Coordinates of C-alpha atoms in Angstrom, one line a residue:
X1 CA 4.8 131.9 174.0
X2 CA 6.0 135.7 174.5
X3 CA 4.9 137.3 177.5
X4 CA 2.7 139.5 176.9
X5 CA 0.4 136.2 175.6
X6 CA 1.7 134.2 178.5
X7 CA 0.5 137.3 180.7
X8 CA -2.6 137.7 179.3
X9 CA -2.8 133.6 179.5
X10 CA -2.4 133.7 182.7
X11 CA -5.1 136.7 183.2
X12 CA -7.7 133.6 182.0
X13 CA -6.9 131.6 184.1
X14 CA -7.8 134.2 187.1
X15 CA -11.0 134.7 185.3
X16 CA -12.0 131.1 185.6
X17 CA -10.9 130.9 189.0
X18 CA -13.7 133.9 189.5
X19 CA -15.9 132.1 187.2
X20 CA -15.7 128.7 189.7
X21 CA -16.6 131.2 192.4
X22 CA -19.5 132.1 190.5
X23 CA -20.3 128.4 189.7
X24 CA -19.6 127.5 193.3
X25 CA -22.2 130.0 194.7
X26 CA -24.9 129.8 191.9
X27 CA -25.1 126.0 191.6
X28 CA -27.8 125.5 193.9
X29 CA -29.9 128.1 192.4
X30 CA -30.0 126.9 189.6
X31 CA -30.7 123.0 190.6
X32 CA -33.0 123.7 192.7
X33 CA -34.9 126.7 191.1
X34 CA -33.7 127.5 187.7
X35 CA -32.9 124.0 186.3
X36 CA -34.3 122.0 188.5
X37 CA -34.7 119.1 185.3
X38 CA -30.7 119.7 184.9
X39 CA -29.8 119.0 188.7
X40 CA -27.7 115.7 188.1
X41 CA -25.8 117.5 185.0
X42 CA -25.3 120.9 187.4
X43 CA -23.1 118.6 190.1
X44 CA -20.7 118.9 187.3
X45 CA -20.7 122.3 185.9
X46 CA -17.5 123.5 187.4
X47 CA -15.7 120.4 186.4
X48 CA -15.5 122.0 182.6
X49 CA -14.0 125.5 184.1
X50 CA -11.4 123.5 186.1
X51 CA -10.1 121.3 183.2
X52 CA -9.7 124.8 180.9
X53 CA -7.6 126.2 183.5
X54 CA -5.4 123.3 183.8
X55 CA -5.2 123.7 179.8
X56 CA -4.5 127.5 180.1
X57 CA -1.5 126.7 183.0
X58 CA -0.1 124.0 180.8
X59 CA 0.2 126.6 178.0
X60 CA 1.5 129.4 180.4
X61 CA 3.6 126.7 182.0
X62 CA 2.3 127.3 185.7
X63 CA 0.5 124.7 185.8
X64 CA 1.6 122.9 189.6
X65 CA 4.2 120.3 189.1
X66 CA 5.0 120.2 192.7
X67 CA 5.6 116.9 194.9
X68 CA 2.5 116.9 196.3
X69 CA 0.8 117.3 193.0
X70 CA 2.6 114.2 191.9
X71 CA 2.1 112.0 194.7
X72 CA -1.7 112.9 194.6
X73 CA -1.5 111.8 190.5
X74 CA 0.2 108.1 191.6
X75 CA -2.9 107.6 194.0
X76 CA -5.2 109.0 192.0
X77 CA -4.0 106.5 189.0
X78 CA -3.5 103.9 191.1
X79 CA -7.1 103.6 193.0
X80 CA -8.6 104.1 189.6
X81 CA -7.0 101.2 187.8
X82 CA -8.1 98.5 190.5
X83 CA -11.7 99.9 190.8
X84 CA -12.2 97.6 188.1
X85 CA -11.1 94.4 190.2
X86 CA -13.7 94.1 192.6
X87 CA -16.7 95.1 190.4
X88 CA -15.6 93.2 187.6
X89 CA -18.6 90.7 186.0
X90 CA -20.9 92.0 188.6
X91 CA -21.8 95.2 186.6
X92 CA -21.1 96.5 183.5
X93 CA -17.5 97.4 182.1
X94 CA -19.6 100.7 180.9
X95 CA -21.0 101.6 184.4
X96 CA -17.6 100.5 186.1
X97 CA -15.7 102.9 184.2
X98 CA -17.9 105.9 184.3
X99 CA -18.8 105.1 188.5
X100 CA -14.7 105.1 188.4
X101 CA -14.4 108.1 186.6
X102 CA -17.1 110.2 189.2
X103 CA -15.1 109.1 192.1
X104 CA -11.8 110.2 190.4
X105 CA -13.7 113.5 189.9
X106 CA -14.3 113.9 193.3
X107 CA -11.2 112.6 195.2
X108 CA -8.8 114.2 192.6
X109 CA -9.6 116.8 189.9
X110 CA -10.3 119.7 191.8
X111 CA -7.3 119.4 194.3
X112 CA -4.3 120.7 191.9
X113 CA -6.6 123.7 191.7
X114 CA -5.2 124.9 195.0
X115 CA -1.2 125.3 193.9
X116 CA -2.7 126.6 190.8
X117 CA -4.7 129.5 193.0
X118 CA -2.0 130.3 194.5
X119 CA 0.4 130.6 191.6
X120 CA -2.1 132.9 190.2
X121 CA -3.3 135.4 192.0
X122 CA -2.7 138.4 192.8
X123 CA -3.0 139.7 196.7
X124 CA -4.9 142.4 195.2
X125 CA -7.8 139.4 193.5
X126 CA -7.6 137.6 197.2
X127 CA -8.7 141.1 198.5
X128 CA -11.9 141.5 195.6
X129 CA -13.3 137.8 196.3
X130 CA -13.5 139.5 199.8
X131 CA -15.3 142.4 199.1
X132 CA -17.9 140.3 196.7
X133 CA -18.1 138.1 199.7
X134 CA -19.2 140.6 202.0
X135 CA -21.1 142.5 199.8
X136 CA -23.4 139.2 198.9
X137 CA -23.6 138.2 202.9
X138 CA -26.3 140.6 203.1
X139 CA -29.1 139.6 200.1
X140 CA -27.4 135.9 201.6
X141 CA -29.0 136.9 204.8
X142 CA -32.1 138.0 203.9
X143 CA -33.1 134.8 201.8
X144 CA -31.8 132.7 204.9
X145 CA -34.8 135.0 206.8
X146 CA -37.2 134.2 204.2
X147 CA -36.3 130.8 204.0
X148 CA -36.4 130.8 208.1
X149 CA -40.0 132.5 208.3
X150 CA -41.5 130.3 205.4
X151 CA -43.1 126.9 206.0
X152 CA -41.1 123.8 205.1
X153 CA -42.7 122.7 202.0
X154 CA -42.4 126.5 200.6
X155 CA -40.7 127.4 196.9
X156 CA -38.0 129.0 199.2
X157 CA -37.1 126.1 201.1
X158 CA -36.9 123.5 197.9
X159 CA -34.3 121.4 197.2
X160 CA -32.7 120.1 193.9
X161 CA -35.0 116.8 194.8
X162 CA -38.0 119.2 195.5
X163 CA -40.1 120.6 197.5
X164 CA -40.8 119.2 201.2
X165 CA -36.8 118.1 201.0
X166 CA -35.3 120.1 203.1
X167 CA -33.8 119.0 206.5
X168 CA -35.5 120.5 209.8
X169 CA -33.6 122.1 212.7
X170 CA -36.8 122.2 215.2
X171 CA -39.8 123.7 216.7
X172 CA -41.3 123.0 212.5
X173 CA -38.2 125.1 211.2
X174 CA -36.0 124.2 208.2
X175 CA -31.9 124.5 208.8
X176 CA -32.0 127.3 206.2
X177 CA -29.9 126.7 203.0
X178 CA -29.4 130.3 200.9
X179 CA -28.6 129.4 197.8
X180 CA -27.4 126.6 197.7
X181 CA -28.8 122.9 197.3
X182 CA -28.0 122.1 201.6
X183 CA -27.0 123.8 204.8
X184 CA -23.2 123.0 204.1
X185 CA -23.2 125.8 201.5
X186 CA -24.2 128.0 204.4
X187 CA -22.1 127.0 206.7
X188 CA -18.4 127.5 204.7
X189 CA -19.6 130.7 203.1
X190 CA -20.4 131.8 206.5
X191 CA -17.3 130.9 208.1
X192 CA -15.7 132.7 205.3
X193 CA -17.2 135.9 205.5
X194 CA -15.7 136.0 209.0
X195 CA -12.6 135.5 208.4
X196 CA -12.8 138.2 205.9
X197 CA -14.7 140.7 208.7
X198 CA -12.5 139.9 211.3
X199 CA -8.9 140.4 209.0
X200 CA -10.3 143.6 208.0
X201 CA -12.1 144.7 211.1
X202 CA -8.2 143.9 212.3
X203 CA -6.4 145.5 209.5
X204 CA -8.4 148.5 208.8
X205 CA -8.7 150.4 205.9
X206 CA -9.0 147.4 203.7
X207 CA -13.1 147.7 203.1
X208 CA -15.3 150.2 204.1
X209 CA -16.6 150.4 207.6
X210 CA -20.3 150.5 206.3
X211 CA -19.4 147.4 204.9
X212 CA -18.2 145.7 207.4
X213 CA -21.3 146.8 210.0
X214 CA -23.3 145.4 207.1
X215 CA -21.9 142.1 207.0
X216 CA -21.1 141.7 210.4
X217 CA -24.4 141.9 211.1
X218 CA -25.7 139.7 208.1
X219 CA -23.3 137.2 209.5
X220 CA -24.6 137.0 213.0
X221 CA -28.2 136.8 212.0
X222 CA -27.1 134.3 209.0
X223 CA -26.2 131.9 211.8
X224 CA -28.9 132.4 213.8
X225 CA -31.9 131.7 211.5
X226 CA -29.8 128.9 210.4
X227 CA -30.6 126.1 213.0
X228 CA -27.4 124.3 212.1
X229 CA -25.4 123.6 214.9
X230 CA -22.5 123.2 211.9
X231 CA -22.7 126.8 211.7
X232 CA -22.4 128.2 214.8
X233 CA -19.1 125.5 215.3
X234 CA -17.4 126.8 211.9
X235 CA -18.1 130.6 212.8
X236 CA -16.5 129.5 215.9
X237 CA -13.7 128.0 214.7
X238 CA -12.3 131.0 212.8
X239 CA -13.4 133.2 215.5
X240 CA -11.0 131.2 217.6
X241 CA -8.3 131.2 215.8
X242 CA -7.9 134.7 217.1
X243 CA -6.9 133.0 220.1
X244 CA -3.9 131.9 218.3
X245 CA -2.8 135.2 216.8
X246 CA -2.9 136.7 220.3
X247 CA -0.1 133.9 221.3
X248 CA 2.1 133.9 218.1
X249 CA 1.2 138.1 217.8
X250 CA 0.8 139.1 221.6
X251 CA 0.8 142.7 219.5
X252 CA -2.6 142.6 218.1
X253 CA -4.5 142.6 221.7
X254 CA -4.6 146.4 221.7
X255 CA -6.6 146.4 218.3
X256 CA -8.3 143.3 218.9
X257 CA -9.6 145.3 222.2
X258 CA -10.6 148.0 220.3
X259 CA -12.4 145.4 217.2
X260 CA -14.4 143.3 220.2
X261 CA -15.7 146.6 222.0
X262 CA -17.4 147.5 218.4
X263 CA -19.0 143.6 217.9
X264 CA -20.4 144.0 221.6
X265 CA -21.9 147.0 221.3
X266 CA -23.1 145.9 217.6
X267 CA -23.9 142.1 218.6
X268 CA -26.1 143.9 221.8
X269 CA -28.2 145.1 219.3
X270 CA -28.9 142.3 216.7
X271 CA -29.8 140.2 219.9
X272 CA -32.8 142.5 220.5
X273 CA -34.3 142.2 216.9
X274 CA -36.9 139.7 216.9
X275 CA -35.3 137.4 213.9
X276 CA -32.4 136.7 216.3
X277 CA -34.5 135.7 219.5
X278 CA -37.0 133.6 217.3
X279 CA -33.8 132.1 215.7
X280 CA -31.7 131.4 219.1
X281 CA -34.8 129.6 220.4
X282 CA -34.6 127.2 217.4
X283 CA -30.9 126.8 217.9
X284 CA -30.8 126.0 221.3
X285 CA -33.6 123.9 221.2
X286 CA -32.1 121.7 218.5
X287 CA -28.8 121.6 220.6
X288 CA -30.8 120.3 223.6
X289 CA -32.7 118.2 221.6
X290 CA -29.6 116.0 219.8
X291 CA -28.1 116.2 223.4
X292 CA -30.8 114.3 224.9
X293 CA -30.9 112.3 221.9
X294 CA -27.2 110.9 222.8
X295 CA -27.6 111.3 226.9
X296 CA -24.8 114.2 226.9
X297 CA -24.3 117.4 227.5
X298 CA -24.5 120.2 224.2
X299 CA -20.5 120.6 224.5
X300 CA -20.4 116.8 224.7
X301 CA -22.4 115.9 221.3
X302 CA -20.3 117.9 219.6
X303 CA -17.0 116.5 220.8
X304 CA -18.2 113.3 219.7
X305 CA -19.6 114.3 216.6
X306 CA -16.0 115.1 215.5
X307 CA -14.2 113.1 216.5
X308 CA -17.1 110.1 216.3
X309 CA -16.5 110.1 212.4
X310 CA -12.6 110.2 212.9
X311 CA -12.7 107.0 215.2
X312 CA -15.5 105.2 212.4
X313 CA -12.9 105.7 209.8
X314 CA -10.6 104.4 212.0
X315 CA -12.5 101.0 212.5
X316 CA -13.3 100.8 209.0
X317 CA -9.7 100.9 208.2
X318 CA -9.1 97.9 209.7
X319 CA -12.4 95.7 207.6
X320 CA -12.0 97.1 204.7
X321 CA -11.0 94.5 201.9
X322 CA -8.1 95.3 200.3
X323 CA -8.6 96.5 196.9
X324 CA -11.4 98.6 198.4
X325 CA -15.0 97.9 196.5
X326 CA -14.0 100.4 193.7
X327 CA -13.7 104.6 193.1
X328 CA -17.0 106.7 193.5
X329 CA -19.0 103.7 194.7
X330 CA -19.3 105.7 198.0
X331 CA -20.5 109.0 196.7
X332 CA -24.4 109.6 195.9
X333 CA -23.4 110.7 191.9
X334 CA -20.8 107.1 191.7
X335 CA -24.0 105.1 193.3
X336 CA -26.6 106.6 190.6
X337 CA -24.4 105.7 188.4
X338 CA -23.4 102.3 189.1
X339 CA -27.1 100.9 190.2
X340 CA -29.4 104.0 189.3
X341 CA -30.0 105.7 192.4
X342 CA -28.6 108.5 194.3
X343 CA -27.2 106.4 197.8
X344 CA -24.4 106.1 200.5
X345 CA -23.9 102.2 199.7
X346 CA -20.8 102.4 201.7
X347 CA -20.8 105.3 204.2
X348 CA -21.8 108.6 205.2
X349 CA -18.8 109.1 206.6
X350 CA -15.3 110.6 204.5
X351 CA -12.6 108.6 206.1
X352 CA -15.2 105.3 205.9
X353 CA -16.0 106.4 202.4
X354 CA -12.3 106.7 201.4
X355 CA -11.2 103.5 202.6
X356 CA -14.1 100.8 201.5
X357 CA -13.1 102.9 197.8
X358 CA -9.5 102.2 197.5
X359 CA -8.7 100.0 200.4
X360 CA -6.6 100.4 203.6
X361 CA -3.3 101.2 201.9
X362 CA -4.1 103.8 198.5
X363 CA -7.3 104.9 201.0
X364 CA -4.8 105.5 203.7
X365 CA -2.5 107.5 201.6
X366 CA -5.1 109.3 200.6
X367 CA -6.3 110.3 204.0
X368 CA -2.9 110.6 204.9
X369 CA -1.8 113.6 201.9
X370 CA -5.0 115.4 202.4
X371 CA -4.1 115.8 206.0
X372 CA -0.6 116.2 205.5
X373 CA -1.4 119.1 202.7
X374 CA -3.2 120.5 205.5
X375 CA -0.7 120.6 208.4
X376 CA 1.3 122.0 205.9
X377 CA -0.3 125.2 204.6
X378 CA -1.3 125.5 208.3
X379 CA 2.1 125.8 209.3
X380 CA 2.8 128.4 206.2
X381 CA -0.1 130.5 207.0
X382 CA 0.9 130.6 210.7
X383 CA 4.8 131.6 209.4
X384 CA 2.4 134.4 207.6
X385 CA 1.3 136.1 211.1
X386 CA 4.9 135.8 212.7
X387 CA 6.7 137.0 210.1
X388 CA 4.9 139.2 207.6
X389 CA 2.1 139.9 210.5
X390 CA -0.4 138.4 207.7
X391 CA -3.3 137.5 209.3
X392 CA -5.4 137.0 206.1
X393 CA -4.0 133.3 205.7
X394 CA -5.2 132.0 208.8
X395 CA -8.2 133.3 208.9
X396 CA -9.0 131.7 205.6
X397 CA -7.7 128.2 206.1
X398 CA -9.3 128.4 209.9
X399 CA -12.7 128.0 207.5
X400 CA -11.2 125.6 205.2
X401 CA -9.0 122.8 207.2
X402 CA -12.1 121.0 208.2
X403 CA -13.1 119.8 204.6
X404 CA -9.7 119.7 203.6
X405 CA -9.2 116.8 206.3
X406 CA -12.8 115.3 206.3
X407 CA -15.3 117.1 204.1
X408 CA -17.2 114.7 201.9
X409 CA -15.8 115.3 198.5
X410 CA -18.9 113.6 196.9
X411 CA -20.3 116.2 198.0
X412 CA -19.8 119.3 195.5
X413 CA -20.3 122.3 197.4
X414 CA -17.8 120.9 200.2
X415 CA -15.3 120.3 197.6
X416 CA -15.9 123.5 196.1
X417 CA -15.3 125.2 199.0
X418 CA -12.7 123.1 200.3
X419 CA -10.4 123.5 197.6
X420 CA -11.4 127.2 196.5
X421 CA -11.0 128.8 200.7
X422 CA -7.7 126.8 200.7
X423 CA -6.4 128.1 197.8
X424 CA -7.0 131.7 198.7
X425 CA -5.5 131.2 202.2
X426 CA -1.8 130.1 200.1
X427 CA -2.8 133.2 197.2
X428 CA -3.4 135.5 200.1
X429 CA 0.3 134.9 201.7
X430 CA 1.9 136.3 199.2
X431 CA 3.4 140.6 199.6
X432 CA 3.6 142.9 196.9
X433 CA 7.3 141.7 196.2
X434 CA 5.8 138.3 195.5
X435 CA 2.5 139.2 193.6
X436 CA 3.6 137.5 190.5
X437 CA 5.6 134.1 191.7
X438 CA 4.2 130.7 192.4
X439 CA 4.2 129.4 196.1
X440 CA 6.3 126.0 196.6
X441 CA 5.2 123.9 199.2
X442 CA 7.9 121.8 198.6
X443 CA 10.2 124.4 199.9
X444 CA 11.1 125.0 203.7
X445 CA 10.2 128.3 205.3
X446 CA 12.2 130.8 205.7
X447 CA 13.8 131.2 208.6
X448 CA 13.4 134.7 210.8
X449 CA 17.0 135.7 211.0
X450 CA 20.1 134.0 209.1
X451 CA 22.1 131.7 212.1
X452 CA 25.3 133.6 212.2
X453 CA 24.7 137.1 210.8
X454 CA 24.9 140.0 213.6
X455 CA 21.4 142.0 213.5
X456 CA 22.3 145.5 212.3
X457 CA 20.8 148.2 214.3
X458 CA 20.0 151.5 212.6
X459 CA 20.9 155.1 213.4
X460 CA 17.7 157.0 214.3
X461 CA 16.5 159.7 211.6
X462 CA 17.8 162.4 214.7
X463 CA 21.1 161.4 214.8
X464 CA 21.2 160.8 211.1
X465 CA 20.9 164.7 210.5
X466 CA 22.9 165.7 213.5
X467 CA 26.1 163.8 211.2
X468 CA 25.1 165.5 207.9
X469 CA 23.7 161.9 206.7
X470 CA 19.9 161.4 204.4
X471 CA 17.8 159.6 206.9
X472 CA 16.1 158.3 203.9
X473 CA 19.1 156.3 202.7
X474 CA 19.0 152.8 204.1
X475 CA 23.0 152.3 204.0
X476 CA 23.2 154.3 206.8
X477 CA 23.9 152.4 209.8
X478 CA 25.5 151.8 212.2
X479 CA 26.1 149.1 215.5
X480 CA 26.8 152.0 218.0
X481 CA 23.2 153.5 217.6
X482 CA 19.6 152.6 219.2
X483 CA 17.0 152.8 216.8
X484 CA 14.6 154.0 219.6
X485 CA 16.7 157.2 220.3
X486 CA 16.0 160.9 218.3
X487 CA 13.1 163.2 218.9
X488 CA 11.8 161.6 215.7
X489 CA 11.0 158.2 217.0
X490 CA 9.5 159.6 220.5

């Protein structure tokens, strides 16, 4: 392939990662409203755009052939040939396979498509799936009102199930879903239009201010007509991730400053709109109720609703037989499968789920690269801020980390999201010198200065032109000189 059809390849491939964006927004739409007879089929409608893309790299050879891709192919492989051993002559061969094949759908198909984002695109495409992001927060926020003001059983509030579905957050209000087919949906699109507001709000110039007072504001009122205490916590988390820029980037408080005056004044007067009062009541009333539920405090149930799910993955670990009970018997789609109807047979719970699958050991090395892949980019998108003073990575992967370590993959939109936030968080590391190469995790960072070589300090552009020397060629240097010095600099 020459390059200009292995370029134009590869500009494909970019169009299905903006078609799974699409797909990954629109899917509950159109299971619950447009389709509603097609809902099973629509779990898998981005499945088809993924597998094209991988067909696309493999013929632009980008395709990701790194070691974490491999590793995940040996467990992936391996949990699905000995799904087959427990289940065998209790169900069909027929239903075995296909219940196999769901769960290796959901634990393993979309995750290469991460490396492959990254490899891909452009900072310039990272910087477009922003602007459409903020730009839909607002018609995302206005549905989430209507969905807030109308009764339970409304069209608005249907699910792909039906009507009458939809899980309440209290005082006879619905936790408000947008588009999509459940609250999760809301609460990682949420989370990722902040980080968007905040790296621009930061960065300026990137997006219009009107733009971002628009979805600043969609945002806060998002969250509070939502009545999901999910919300409010993944909002928070990328908000406090901040927290961690200030320590690696002490340089960004006097902006910062500037950035939190604005939301103050702007969230001051959200807070007197009626939406957001009636919405606050609901929230903190659901908070105190599930804290009274439990005997806690509101900061209490939510410690232990994170790390509750860690330690019952932890006790499963050790119960679980050995060759697990077989992939995708966990997940709602592997269940309907296998016995005909949608249900958590083994557990709600993703590190449960995971290892009554594929067993303490290929269940544990599961667990164990999705949380390694995690620490990982983490650590690359933290390198981003110190080095490159990229705050665009973190603030992405703040939102995504979460699902990356426990999101239920059988559940599509947390996958979706999952793998599509991460992926953007590696695309959006790369500079303008880098637009066009691949990302290798595999690789060590680089390191800030090379362990030997003297630092080189530069003449200042005064004393450059007091000698008779260009100040705009860079060869001009010199050890004896402080770069702070000349009337230039001052």
């Amino acid at each position: 392939m020459n390059d200009e059809k292995r370029e134009k390849t590869i500009q494909h491939i970019r169009w299905a990662i903006w078609l799974y964006f699409g797909l990954l927004l629109a899917e509950g739409a159109l299971r619950k409203w447009v389709l509603p007879q097609l809902a099973s089929p629509l779990l898998l409608v981005r499945d088809p755009v993924v597998i094209v893309a991988y067909f696309l790299a493999l013929r632009a050879r980008v395709f990701p052939t790194n070691g974490w891709v491999f590793a995940l192919t040996v467990i992936g492989l391996l949990s699905f040939g000995i799904s087959f051993v427990p289940l065998y002559g209790i169900f069909p061969n027929s239903r075995i396979f296909l219940t196999a094949v769901y769960g290796l759908r959901c634990n393993f198909l979309h995750l290469p498509f991460i490396f492959l984002m990254a490899t891909v695109l452009r900072r310039e495409d990272v910087e477009k799936i922003g602007w459409w992001t903020l730009v839909l927060m607002g018609p995302m926020a206005a549905l989430m009102v209507a969905q807030f003001q109308s009764s339970p059983d409304s069209f608005l509030n249907r699910t792909s199930t039906g009507e009458g579905d939809m899980m309440l957050a209290a005082l006879g209000k619905v936790r408000t879903a947008g588009p999509f087919s459940f609250v999760v949906g809301v609460v990682y699109y949420l989370a990722l239009a902040t980080g968007f507001v905040l790296w621009a709000a930061l960065k300026r110039g990137v997006y219009k201010n009107w733009l971002l007072l628009f979805a600043a504001v969609s945002i806060v009122i998002g969250t509070a007509v939502s009545g999901s205490r999910s919300v409010v916590g993944a909002c928070g988390v990328v908000v406090a991730s901040l927290l961690l820029v200030l320590i690696v980037r002490p340089s960004a408080v006097n902006r910062l400053g500037q950035t939190l005056l604005v939301v103050l004044i702007l969230g001051f007067v959200v807070t007197k709109t009626p939406i957001f009062k009636e919405g606050v009541k609901v929230l903190s009333t659901r908070f105190n109720s599930v804290a009274e539920a439990e005997d806690t405090s509101v900061s209490g149930s939510l410690v232990a609703r994170f790390f509750g799910e860690f330690g019952d993955g932890l006790f499963v670990l050790a119960k679980a037989p050995f060759l697990g009970y077989g992939l995708g018997v966990g997940t709602n789609g592997g269940s309907k499968l296998l016995i005909g109807q949608s249900a958590f047979l083994l557990s709600e719970s993703e590190w449960s789920r995971v290892f009554l699958e594929s067993g303490p050991v290929l269940g544990l090395a599961f667990i164990v690269w999705r949380c390694s892949l995690a620490i990982r980019i983490g650590f690359l998108c933290l390198g981003s801020v110190t080095r490159e003073r990229n705050l665009l990575p973190l603030l992405l992967f703040s939102s995504s980390f979460l699902p990356m370590i426990n999101g239920q993959f059988g559940q599509t939109t947390i996958l979706g999201f999952g793998v599509f936030v991460t992926g953007l968080a590696l695309a959006a590391r790369k500079e303008h010198a880098l637009e066009d190469g691949p990302l290798d995790l595999d690789e060590p960072d680089e390191p800030l200065e090379i362990p030997g070589r003297p630092r080189v300090a530069r003449c200042s552009p005064y004393a450059l032109r007091l000698h008779g020397l260009d100040p705009g060629d860079d060869d001009n240097s010199s050890h004896g000189h402080d770069d702070s010095n000349g009337a230039v600099d001052r």
